[in-house]
Amino acid sequence: SYRFYRSTDDGATWTSKATPGEAADDIVKLYAANLADTNDIWAVYFDVSANQISLKTYDDSANSWSEDMISSAGGITESTTHPWAAFDAAVRHSDGHLLLAYWSSFDTAGSDLVTWDITDGSSMTQMTDYSTNFDDMGYVAVFINQQNDDVYIAQFGNDAGTDIAGTSWGAYYKVSTDGMSTWGSQTTYLASEDDHRGISAGHS
């Protein structure tokens, strides 16, 4: 089960707080919230059983969580053996927006890598898909060049669909210079194909 704690003394002591978790196999990633209270937190929350992805907001003053659905139809289905690979996000420092990418499905024909620009729980804008209707692709990492706001998204599997997902695939990325409105061509990051099972990037 989930536990959520806060330390205000560099980890010397910890205080239990309200948890965002609902089920043991759900996936949570925490980010700094773009809110007036700098102690508030965002959690991108993947409800595995419901196939839904949402934004949960932690109100530090009230010690409580609220939830806003990112996609009203859920919009995400993921292999139960790779649920943590379904999404990634990063905070853009210039405006505090949370930039999110998630797979509509894992390693299936018709998979889309969907992107969102999130201002807060009441303002979420779906941006241009990184990829649309591709098989043999999966996993995702979001990186923002905080100097110029370029957005990089990396994933396994090429958009030609010639890799064999989960068995032998390389690493690739695309860059958006306009806030995920358009994407450049796919660039090979790791040409040697292997049974890779994790991809990540720093957030600044």
mmCIF file with all atom_site columns, C-alpha atoms in Angstrom:
data_model
loop_
_atom_site.group_PDB
_atom_site.id
_atom_site.type_symbol
_atom_site.label_atom_id
_atom_site.label_alt_id
_atom_site.label_comp_id
_atom_site.label_asym_id
_atom_site.label_entity_id
_atom_site.label_seq_id
_atom_site.pdbx_PDB_ins_code
_atom_site.Cartn_x
_atom_site.Cartn_y
_atom_site.Cartn_z
_atom_site.occupancy
_atom_site.B_iso_or_equiv
_atom_site.pdbx_formal_charge
_atom_site.auth_seq_id
_atom_site.auth_comp_id
_atom_site.auth_asym_id
_atom_site.auth_atom_id
_atom_site.pdbx_PDB_model_num
ATOM 1   C CA . SER A 1 1   ? 0.000   0.000  0.000   1.00 0.00 ? 1   SER A CA 1
ATOM 2   C CA . TYR A 1 2   ? 1.044   3.617  -0.502  1.00 0.00 ? 2   TYR A CA 1
ATOM 3   C CA . ARG A 1 3   ? 2.579   5.812  2.192   1.00 0.00 ? 3   ARG A CA 1
ATOM 4   C CA . PHE A 1 4   ? 3.317   9.529  1.830   1.00 0.00 ? 4   PHE A CA 1
ATOM 5   C CA . TYR A 1 5   ? 5.676   11.405 4.155   1.00 0.00 ? 5   TYR A CA 1
ATOM 6   C CA . ARG A 1 6   ? 7.175   14.887 4.421   1.00 0.00 ? 6   ARG A CA 1
ATOM 7   C CA . SER A 1 7   ? 10.445  16.038 5.977   1.00 0.00 ? 7   SER A CA 1
ATOM 8   C CA . THR A 1 8   ? 11.215  19.673 6.789   1.00 0.00 ? 8   THR A CA 1
ATOM 9   C CA . ASP A 1 9   ? 14.649  19.022 8.321   1.00 0.00 ? 9   ASP A CA 1
ATOM 10  C CA . ASP A 1 10  ? 16.631  17.472 5.468   1.00 0.00 ? 10  ASP A CA 1
ATOM 11  C CA . GLY A 1 11  ? 15.343  13.977 6.168   1.00 0.00 ? 11  GLY A CA 1
ATOM 12  C CA . ALA A 1 12  ? 16.173  13.812 9.873   1.00 0.00 ? 12  ALA A CA 1
ATOM 13  C CA . THR A 1 13  ? 12.492  13.229 10.708  1.00 0.00 ? 13  THR A CA 1
ATOM 14  C CA . TRP A 1 14  ? 9.443   12.350 8.630   1.00 0.00 ? 14  TRP A CA 1
ATOM 15  C CA . THR A 1 15  ? 5.731   13.117 9.149   1.00 0.00 ? 15  THR A CA 1
ATOM 16  C CA . SER A 1 16  ? 2.990   10.961 7.653   1.00 0.00 ? 16  SER A CA 1
ATOM 17  C CA . LYS A 1 17  ? 0.683   12.829 5.256   1.00 0.00 ? 17  LYS A CA 1
ATOM 18  C CA . ALA A 1 18  ? -2.435  11.981 3.252   1.00 0.00 ? 18  ALA A CA 1
ATOM 19  C CA . THR A 1 19  ? -1.544  9.556  0.470   1.00 0.00 ? 19  THR A CA 1
ATOM 20  C CA . PRO A 1 20  ? -2.511  9.891  -3.205  1.00 0.00 ? 20  PRO A CA 1
ATOM 21  C CA . GLY A 1 21  ? -2.462  6.113  -3.628  1.00 0.00 ? 21  GLY A CA 1
ATOM 22  C CA . GLU A 1 22  ? -5.556  4.030  -4.300  1.00 0.00 ? 22  GLU A CA 1
ATOM 23  C CA . ALA A 1 23  ? -4.289  0.559  -5.202  1.00 0.00 ? 23  ALA A CA 1
ATOM 24  C CA . ALA A 1 24  ? -0.928  -1.093 -4.686  1.00 0.00 ? 24  ALA A CA 1
ATOM 25  C CA . ASP A 1 25  ? -0.229  -1.554 -8.402  1.00 0.00 ? 25  ASP A CA 1
ATOM 26  C CA . ASP A 1 26  ? -1.098  2.020  -9.470  1.00 0.00 ? 26  ASP A CA 1
ATOM 27  C CA . ILE A 1 27  ? 1.775   4.265  -10.597 1.00 0.00 ? 27  ILE A CA 1
ATOM 28  C CA . VAL A 1 28  ? 2.487   7.726  -9.155  1.00 0.00 ? 28  VAL A CA 1
ATOM 29  C CA . LYS A 1 29  ? 5.097   10.305 -10.177 1.00 0.00 ? 29  LYS A CA 1
ATOM 30  C CA . LEU A 1 30  ? 5.441   13.548 -8.183  1.00 0.00 ? 30  LEU A CA 1
ATOM 31  C CA . TYR A 1 31  ? 6.230   17.034 -9.515  1.00 0.00 ? 31  TYR A CA 1
ATOM 32  C CA . ALA A 1 32  ? 6.437   20.596 -8.199  1.00 0.00 ? 32  ALA A CA 1
ATOM 33  C CA . ALA A 1 33  ? 3.017   22.232 -8.603  1.00 0.00 ? 33  ALA A CA 1
ATOM 34  C CA . ASN A 1 34  ? 2.534   25.504 -10.477 1.00 0.00 ? 34  ASN A CA 1
ATOM 35  C CA . LEU A 1 35  ? 0.466   26.985 -7.644  1.00 0.00 ? 35  LEU A CA 1
ATOM 36  C CA . ALA A 1 36  ? 0.634   29.936 -5.249  1.00 0.00 ? 36  ALA A CA 1
ATOM 37  C CA . ASP A 1 37  ? 1.529   27.692 -2.304  1.00 0.00 ? 37  ASP A CA 1
ATOM 38  C CA . THR A 1 38  ? 5.023   26.458 -3.081  1.00 0.00 ? 38  THR A CA 1
ATOM 39  C CA . ASN A 1 39  ? 4.510   23.480 -0.763  1.00 0.00 ? 39  ASN A CA 1
ATOM 40  C CA . ASP A 1 40  ? 1.726   22.038 -2.933  1.00 0.00 ? 40  ASP A CA 1
ATOM 41  C CA . ILE A 1 41  ? 2.492   19.042 -5.158  1.00 0.00 ? 41  ILE A CA 1
ATOM 42  C CA . TRP A 1 42  ? 1.254   17.490 -8.384  1.00 0.00 ? 42  TRP A CA 1
ATOM 43  C CA . ALA A 1 43  ? 1.040   13.761 -8.894  1.00 0.00 ? 43  ALA A CA 1
ATOM 44  C CA . VAL A 1 44  ? 0.511   12.231 -12.307 1.00 0.00 ? 44  VAL A CA 1
ATOM 45  C CA . TYR A 1 45  ? -1.507  9.160  -11.391 1.00 0.00 ? 45  TYR A CA 1
ATOM 46  C CA . PHE A 1 46  ? -1.991  6.070  -13.541 1.00 0.00 ? 46  PHE A CA 1
ATOM 47  C CA . ASP A 1 47  ? -4.913  3.963  -12.316 1.00 0.00 ? 47  ASP A CA 1
ATOM 48  C CA . VAL A 1 48  ? -3.940  0.634  -13.843 1.00 0.00 ? 48  VAL A CA 1
ATOM 49  C CA . SER A 1 49  ? -7.237  -1.182 -13.250 1.00 0.00 ? 49  SER A CA 1
ATOM 50  C CA . ALA A 1 50  ? -9.318  1.684  -14.694 1.00 0.00 ? 50  ALA A CA 1
ATOM 51  C CA . ASN A 1 51  ? -6.874  2.477  -17.528 1.00 0.00 ? 51  ASN A CA 1
ATOM 52  C CA . GLN A 1 52  ? -7.040  6.160  -16.619 1.00 0.00 ? 52  GLN A CA 1
ATOM 53  C CA . ILE A 1 53  ? -4.450  8.844  -16.123 1.00 0.00 ? 53  ILE A CA 1
ATOM 54  C CA . SER A 1 54  ? -5.140  11.881 -13.955 1.00 0.00 ? 54  SER A CA 1
ATOM 55  C CA . LEU A 1 55  ? -3.537  14.855 -12.232 1.00 0.00 ? 55  LEU A CA 1
ATOM 56  C CA . LYS A 1 56  ? -3.790  14.792 -8.450  1.00 0.00 ? 56  LYS A CA 1
ATOM 57  C CA . THR A 1 57  ? -3.012  17.972 -6.522  1.00 0.00 ? 57  THR A CA 1
ATOM 58  C CA . TYR A 1 58  ? -1.784  17.932 -2.935  1.00 0.00 ? 58  TYR A CA 1
ATOM 59  C CA . ASP A 1 59  ? -2.939  20.888 -0.823  1.00 0.00 ? 59  ASP A CA 1
ATOM 60  C CA . ASP A 1 60  ? -0.278  21.186 1.849   1.00 0.00 ? 60  ASP A CA 1
ATOM 61  C CA . SER A 1 61  ? -2.378  23.455 4.071   1.00 0.00 ? 61  SER A CA 1
ATOM 62  C CA . ALA A 1 62  ? -5.324  21.050 4.132   1.00 0.00 ? 62  ALA A CA 1
ATOM 63  C CA . ASN A 1 63  ? -3.234  17.864 3.888   1.00 0.00 ? 63  ASN A CA 1
ATOM 64  C CA . SER A 1 64  ? -5.567  16.596 1.163   1.00 0.00 ? 64  SER A CA 1
ATOM 65  C CA . TRP A 1 65  ? -5.561  15.497 -2.474  1.00 0.00 ? 65  TRP A CA 1
ATOM 66  C CA . SER A 1 66  ? -7.922  16.514 -5.283  1.00 0.00 ? 66  SER A CA 1
ATOM 67  C CA . GLU A 1 67  ? -8.096  14.830 -8.688  1.00 0.00 ? 67  GLU A CA 1
ATOM 68  C CA . ASP A 1 68  ? -8.703  16.014 -12.256 1.00 0.00 ? 68  ASP A CA 1
ATOM 69  C CA . MET A 1 69  ? -8.900  13.578 -15.160 1.00 0.00 ? 69  MET A CA 1
ATOM 70  C CA . ILE A 1 70  ? -6.329  14.340 -17.839 1.00 0.00 ? 70  ILE A CA 1
ATOM 71  C CA . SER A 1 71  ? -8.263  12.426 -20.479 1.00 0.00 ? 71  SER A CA 1
ATOM 72  C CA . SER A 1 72  ? -12.015 12.208 -19.951 1.00 0.00 ? 72  SER A CA 1
ATOM 73  C CA . ALA A 1 73  ? -12.095 8.834  -21.670 1.00 0.00 ? 73  ALA A CA 1
ATOM 74  C CA . GLY A 1 74  ? -9.143  7.503  -19.733 1.00 0.00 ? 74  GLY A CA 1
ATOM 75  C CA . GLY A 1 75  ? -7.151  7.206  -22.921 1.00 0.00 ? 75  GLY A CA 1
ATOM 76  C CA . ILE A 1 76  ? -4.430  4.910  -21.659 1.00 0.00 ? 76  ILE A CA 1
ATOM 77  C CA . THR A 1 77  ? -4.028  1.167  -21.592 1.00 0.00 ? 77  THR A CA 1
ATOM 78  C CA . GLU A 1 78  ? -0.769  -0.465 -20.629 1.00 0.00 ? 78  GLU A CA 1
ATOM 79  C CA . SER A 1 79  ? 0.736   -3.899 -20.319 1.00 0.00 ? 79  SER A CA 1
ATOM 80  C CA . THR A 1 80  ? 0.314   -5.023 -16.723 1.00 0.00 ? 80  THR A CA 1
ATOM 81  C CA . THR A 1 81  ? 3.954   -6.139 -16.765 1.00 0.00 ? 81  THR A CA 1
ATOM 82  C CA . HIS A 1 82  ? 5.207   -2.663 -17.767 1.00 0.00 ? 82  HIS A CA 1
ATOM 83  C CA . PRO A 1 83  ? 2.782   -0.163 -16.185 1.00 0.00 ? 83  PRO A CA 1
ATOM 84  C CA . TRP A 1 84  ? 5.529   2.155  -14.938 1.00 0.00 ? 84  TRP A CA 1
ATOM 85  C CA . ALA A 1 85  ? 6.696   2.635  -18.533 1.00 0.00 ? 85  ALA A CA 1
ATOM 86  C CA . ALA A 1 86  ? 3.369   4.153  -19.623 1.00 0.00 ? 86  ALA A CA 1
ATOM 87  C CA . PHE A 1 87  ? 4.114   7.847  -19.026 1.00 0.00 ? 87  PHE A CA 1
ATOM 88  C CA . ASP A 1 88  ? 6.614   10.521 -18.065 1.00 0.00 ? 88  ASP A CA 1
ATOM 89  C CA . ALA A 1 89  ? 6.499   14.281 -17.479 1.00 0.00 ? 89  ALA A CA 1
ATOM 90  C CA . ALA A 1 90  ? 8.676   17.278 -16.667 1.00 0.00 ? 90  ALA A CA 1
ATOM 91  C CA . VAL A 1 91  ? 8.072   20.805 -15.368 1.00 0.00 ? 91  VAL A CA 1
ATOM 92  C CA . ARG A 1 92  ? 8.965   23.678 -17.700 1.00 0.00 ? 92  ARG A CA 1
ATOM 93  C CA . HIS A 1 93  ? 10.664  26.280 -15.524 1.00 0.00 ? 93  HIS A CA 1
ATOM 94  C CA . SER A 1 94  ? 9.762   29.300 -17.656 1.00 0.00 ? 94  SER A CA 1
ATOM 95  C CA . ASP A 1 95  ? 6.038   29.044 -16.870 1.00 0.00 ? 95  ASP A CA 1
ATOM 96  C CA . GLY A 1 96  ? 5.670   26.160 -14.415 1.00 0.00 ? 96  GLY A CA 1
ATOM 97  C CA . HIS A 1 97  ? 3.660   24.043 -16.843 1.00 0.00 ? 97  HIS A CA 1
ATOM 98  C CA . LEU A 1 98  ? 3.801   20.247 -16.592 1.00 0.00 ? 98  LEU A CA 1
ATOM 99  C CA . LEU A 1 99  ? 4.535   18.620 -19.950 1.00 0.00 ? 99  LEU A CA 1
ATOM 100 C CA . LEU A 1 100 ? 3.262   15.046 -20.097 1.00 0.00 ? 100 LEU A CA 1
ATOM 101 C CA . ALA A 1 101 ? 3.615   12.192 -22.567 1.00 0.00 ? 101 ALA A CA 1
ATOM 102 C CA . TYR A 1 102 ? 1.867   8.833  -22.320 1.00 0.00 ? 102 TYR A CA 1
ATOM 103 C CA . TRP A 1 103 ? 1.209   5.814  -24.499 1.00 0.00 ? 103 TRP A CA 1
ATOM 104 C CA . SER A 1 104 ? -2.371  5.082  -25.503 1.00 0.00 ? 104 SER A CA 1
ATOM 105 C CA . SER A 1 105 ? -1.365  1.407  -25.530 1.00 0.00 ? 105 SER A CA 1
ATOM 106 C CA . PHE A 1 106 ? 1.776   -0.680 -25.201 1.00 0.00 ? 106 PHE A CA 1
ATOM 107 C CA . ASP A 1 107 ? 3.356   -2.407 -28.186 1.00 0.00 ? 107 ASP A CA 1
ATOM 108 C CA . THR A 1 108 ? 0.159   -2.719 -30.209 1.00 0.00 ? 108 THR A CA 1
ATOM 109 C CA . ALA A 1 109 ? -0.826  -1.615 -33.693 1.00 0.00 ? 109 ALA A CA 1
ATOM 110 C CA . GLY A 1 110 ? -2.386  1.823  -33.484 1.00 0.00 ? 110 GLY A CA 1
ATOM 111 C CA . SER A 1 111 ? -0.424  2.974  -30.432 1.00 0.00 ? 111 SER A CA 1
ATOM 112 C CA . ASP A 1 112 ? -0.198  6.753  -30.001 1.00 0.00 ? 112 ASP A CA 1
ATOM 113 C CA . LEU A 1 113 ? 2.318   8.646  -27.872 1.00 0.00 ? 113 LEU A CA 1
ATOM 114 C CA . VAL A 1 114 ? 0.056   11.440 -26.639 1.00 0.00 ? 114 VAL A CA 1
ATOM 115 C CA . THR A 1 115 ? 1.287   14.782 -25.233 1.00 0.00 ? 115 THR A CA 1
ATOM 116 C CA . TRP A 1 116 ? -0.331  17.331 -22.909 1.00 0.00 ? 116 TRP A CA 1
ATOM 117 C CA . ASP A 1 117 ? 0.547   20.822 -21.675 1.00 0.00 ? 117 ASP A CA 1
ATOM 118 C CA . ILE A 1 118 ? -0.846  21.172 -18.138 1.00 0.00 ? 118 ILE A CA 1
ATOM 119 C CA . THR A 1 119 ? -1.154  24.589 -16.504 1.00 0.00 ? 119 THR A CA 1
ATOM 120 C CA . ASP A 1 120 ? -3.043  23.230 -13.486 1.00 0.00 ? 120 ASP A CA 1
ATOM 121 C CA . GLY A 1 121 ? -5.965  20.927 -12.701 1.00 0.00 ? 121 GLY A CA 1
ATOM 122 C CA . SER A 1 122 ? -8.432  23.240 -14.463 1.00 0.00 ? 122 SER A CA 1
ATOM 123 C CA . SER A 1 123 ? -6.389  23.962 -17.588 1.00 0.00 ? 123 SER A CA 1
ATOM 124 C CA . MET A 1 124 ? -5.018  21.058 -19.636 1.00 0.00 ? 124 MET A CA 1
ATOM 125 C CA . THR A 1 125 ? -4.317  21.234 -23.362 1.00 0.00 ? 125 THR A CA 1
ATOM 126 C CA . GLN A 1 126 ? -3.715  18.185 -25.518 1.00 0.00 ? 126 GLN A CA 1
ATOM 127 C CA . MET A 1 127 ? -0.817  18.850 -27.872 1.00 0.00 ? 127 MET A CA 1
ATOM 128 C CA . THR A 1 128 ? 0.377   17.089 -31.013 1.00 0.00 ? 128 THR A CA 1
ATOM 129 C CA . ASP A 1 129 ? 1.032   13.368 -30.717 1.00 0.00 ? 129 ASP A CA 1
ATOM 130 C CA . TYR A 1 130 ? 4.701   12.437 -30.770 1.00 0.00 ? 130 TYR A CA 1
ATOM 131 C CA . SER A 1 131 ? 3.731   9.385  -32.820 1.00 0.00 ? 131 SER A CA 1
ATOM 132 C CA . THR A 1 132 ? 0.432   8.087  -34.143 1.00 0.00 ? 132 THR A CA 1
ATOM 133 C CA . ASN A 1 133 ? -0.628  4.560  -35.077 1.00 0.00 ? 133 ASN A CA 1
ATOM 134 C CA . PHE A 1 134 ? 2.720   2.830  -34.621 1.00 0.00 ? 134 PHE A CA 1
ATOM 135 C CA . ASP A 1 135 ? 3.418   -0.685 -33.426 1.00 0.00 ? 135 ASP A CA 1
ATOM 136 C CA . ASP A 1 136 ? 6.599   -1.972 -31.784 1.00 0.00 ? 136 ASP A CA 1
ATOM 137 C CA . MET A 1 137 ? 7.204   1.158  -29.719 1.00 0.00 ? 137 MET A CA 1
ATOM 138 C CA . GLY A 1 138 ? 7.087   1.690  -25.970 1.00 0.00 ? 138 GLY A CA 1
ATOM 139 C CA . TYR A 1 139 ? 8.482   3.358  -22.839 1.00 0.00 ? 139 TYR A CA 1
ATOM 140 C CA . VAL A 1 140 ? 8.925   7.131  -22.700 1.00 0.00 ? 140 VAL A CA 1
ATOM 141 C CA . ALA A 1 141 ? 11.120  9.835  -21.163 1.00 0.00 ? 141 ALA A CA 1
ATOM 142 C CA . VAL A 1 142 ? 10.479  13.610 -21.243 1.00 0.00 ? 142 VAL A CA 1
ATOM 143 C CA . PHE A 1 143 ? 13.327  16.135 -21.056 1.00 0.00 ? 143 PHE A CA 1
ATOM 144 C CA . ILE A 1 144 ? 13.125  19.932 -21.288 1.00 0.00 ? 144 ILE A CA 1
ATOM 145 C CA . ASN A 1 145 ? 16.064  22.135 -22.198 1.00 0.00 ? 145 ASN A CA 1
ATOM 146 C CA . GLN A 1 146 ? 15.298  24.827 -19.622 1.00 0.00 ? 146 GLN A CA 1
ATOM 147 C CA . GLN A 1 147 ? 17.529  27.338 -21.437 1.00 0.00 ? 147 GLN A CA 1
ATOM 148 C CA . ASN A 1 148 ? 15.308  27.553 -24.524 1.00 0.00 ? 148 ASN A CA 1
ATOM 149 C CA . ASP A 1 149 ? 12.231  25.385 -23.691 1.00 0.00 ? 149 ASP A CA 1
ATOM 150 C CA . ASP A 1 150 ? 12.964  22.767 -26.368 1.00 0.00 ? 150 ASP A CA 1
ATOM 151 C CA . VAL A 1 151 ? 11.180  19.514 -25.487 1.00 0.00 ? 151 VAL A CA 1
ATOM 152 C CA . TYR A 1 152 ? 12.831  16.154 -26.048 1.00 0.00 ? 152 TYR A CA 1
ATOM 153 C CA . ILE A 1 153 ? 10.922  12.874 -25.887 1.00 0.00 ? 153 ILE A CA 1
ATOM 154 C CA . ALA A 1 154 ? 12.752  9.573  -26.081 1.00 0.00 ? 154 ALA A CA 1
ATOM 155 C CA . GLN A 1 155 ? 11.309  6.089  -26.497 1.00 0.00 ? 155 GLN A CA 1
ATOM 156 C CA . PHE A 1 156 ? 12.158  2.562  -27.568 1.00 0.00 ? 156 PHE A CA 1
ATOM 157 C CA . GLY A 1 157 ? 11.275  1.373  -31.050 1.00 0.00 ? 157 GLY A CA 1
ATOM 158 C CA . ASN A 1 158 ? 11.473  3.295  -34.310 1.00 0.00 ? 158 ASN A CA 1
ATOM 159 C CA . ASP A 1 159 ? 8.485   4.858  -36.019 1.00 0.00 ? 159 ASP A CA 1
ATOM 160 C CA . ALA A 1 160 ? 9.026   2.648  -39.052 1.00 0.00 ? 160 ALA A CA 1
ATOM 161 C CA . GLY A 1 161 ? 7.849   -0.269 -36.943 1.00 0.00 ? 161 GLY A CA 1
ATOM 162 C CA . THR A 1 162 ? 10.808  -2.455 -37.842 1.00 0.00 ? 162 THR A CA 1
ATOM 163 C CA . ASP A 1 163 ? 12.030  -3.122 -34.292 1.00 0.00 ? 163 ASP A CA 1
ATOM 164 C CA . ILE A 1 164 ? 10.660  -6.084 -32.339 1.00 0.00 ? 164 ILE A CA 1
ATOM 165 C CA . ALA A 1 165 ? 9.238   -4.524 -29.208 1.00 0.00 ? 165 ALA A CA 1
ATOM 166 C CA . GLY A 1 166 ? 10.248  -6.004 -25.867 1.00 0.00 ? 166 GLY A CA 1
ATOM 167 C CA . THR A 1 167 ? 12.699  -8.379 -27.557 1.00 0.00 ? 167 THR A CA 1
ATOM 168 C CA . SER A 1 168 ? 15.026  -6.236 -29.616 1.00 0.00 ? 168 SER A CA 1
ATOM 169 C CA . TRP A 1 169 ? 14.692  -2.492 -30.018 1.00 0.00 ? 169 TRP A CA 1
ATOM 170 C CA . GLY A 1 170 ? 16.823  0.623  -30.073 1.00 0.00 ? 170 GLY A CA 1
ATOM 171 C CA . ALA A 1 171 ? 16.358  4.065  -28.470 1.00 0.00 ? 171 ALA A CA 1
ATOM 172 C CA . TYR A 1 172 ? 15.153  7.106  -30.409 1.00 0.00 ? 172 TYR A CA 1
ATOM 173 C CA . TYR A 1 173 ? 14.031  10.668 -29.759 1.00 0.00 ? 173 TYR A CA 1
ATOM 174 C CA . LYS A 1 174 ? 12.338  13.679 -31.315 1.00 0.00 ? 174 LYS A CA 1
ATOM 175 C CA . VAL A 1 175 ? 12.588  17.385 -30.488 1.00 0.00 ? 175 VAL A CA 1
ATOM 176 C CA . SER A 1 176 ? 9.867   20.032 -30.414 1.00 0.00 ? 176 SER A CA 1
ATOM 177 C CA . THR A 1 177 ? 10.938  23.678 -30.520 1.00 0.00 ? 177 THR A CA 1
ATOM 178 C CA . ASP A 1 178 ? 7.390   25.051 -30.178 1.00 0.00 ? 178 ASP A CA 1
ATOM 179 C CA . GLY A 1 179 ? 6.000   23.507 -27.007 1.00 0.00 ? 179 GLY A CA 1
ATOM 180 C CA . MET A 1 180 ? 4.959   20.153 -28.563 1.00 0.00 ? 180 MET A CA 1
ATOM 181 C CA . SER A 1 181 ? 2.865   21.746 -31.327 1.00 0.00 ? 181 SER A CA 1
ATOM 182 C CA . THR A 1 182 ? 5.119   20.110 -33.924 1.00 0.00 ? 182 THR A CA 1
ATOM 183 C CA . TRP A 1 183 ? 7.831   17.465 -33.779 1.00 0.00 ? 183 TRP A CA 1
ATOM 184 C CA . GLY A 1 184 ? 11.067  17.106 -35.701 1.00 0.00 ? 184 GLY A CA 1
ATOM 185 C CA . SER A 1 185 ? 12.115  13.896 -37.386 1.00 0.00 ? 185 SER A CA 1
ATOM 186 C CA . GLN A 1 186 ? 13.070  10.871 -35.352 1.00 0.00 ? 186 GLN A CA 1
ATOM 187 C CA . THR A 1 187 ? 16.740  10.674 -34.359 1.00 0.00 ? 187 THR A CA 1
ATOM 188 C CA . THR A 1 188 ? 18.554  7.497  -33.387 1.00 0.00 ? 188 THR A CA 1
ATOM 189 C CA . TYR A 1 189 ? 20.000  7.671  -29.876 1.00 0.00 ? 189 TYR A CA 1
ATOM 190 C CA . LEU A 1 190 ? 21.032  4.025  -29.502 1.00 0.00 ? 190 LEU A CA 1
ATOM 191 C CA . ALA A 1 191 ? 21.226  2.037  -32.715 1.00 0.00 ? 191 ALA A CA 1
ATOM 192 C CA . SER A 1 192 ? 22.209  -1.275 -31.128 1.00 0.00 ? 192 SER A CA 1
ATOM 193 C CA . GLU A 1 193 ? 19.011  -3.201 -30.491 1.00 0.00 ? 193 GLU A CA 1
ATOM 194 C CA . ASP A 1 194 ? 18.602  -5.217 -27.317 1.00 0.00 ? 194 ASP A CA 1
ATOM 195 C CA . ASP A 1 195 ? 16.055  -6.251 -24.712 1.00 0.00 ? 195 ASP A CA 1
ATOM 196 C CA . HIS A 1 196 ? 15.982  -2.772 -23.141 1.00 0.00 ? 196 HIS A CA 1
ATOM 197 C CA . ARG A 1 197 ? 13.501  -2.304 -20.266 1.00 0.00 ? 197 ARG A CA 1
ATOM 198 C CA . GLY A 1 198 ? 13.983  1.261  -19.049 1.00 0.00 ? 198 GLY A CA 1
ATOM 199 C CA . ILE A 1 199 ? 14.604  4.760  -20.391 1.00 0.00 ? 199 ILE A CA 1
ATOM 200 C CA . SER A 1 200 ? 14.800  8.031  -18.435 1.00 0.00 ? 200 SER A CA 1
ATOM 201 C CA . ALA A 1 201 ? 16.104  11.591 -18.635 1.00 0.00 ? 201 ALA A CA 1
ATOM 202 C CA . GLY A 1 202 ? 16.959  14.364 -16.215 1.00 0.00 ? 202 GLY A CA 1
ATOM 203 C CA . HIS A 1 203 ? 14.411  17.140 -15.806 1.00 0.00 ? 203 HIS A CA 1
ATOM 204 C CA . SER A 1 204 ? 16.591  20.217 -16.187 1.00 0.00 ? 204 SER A CA 1
#
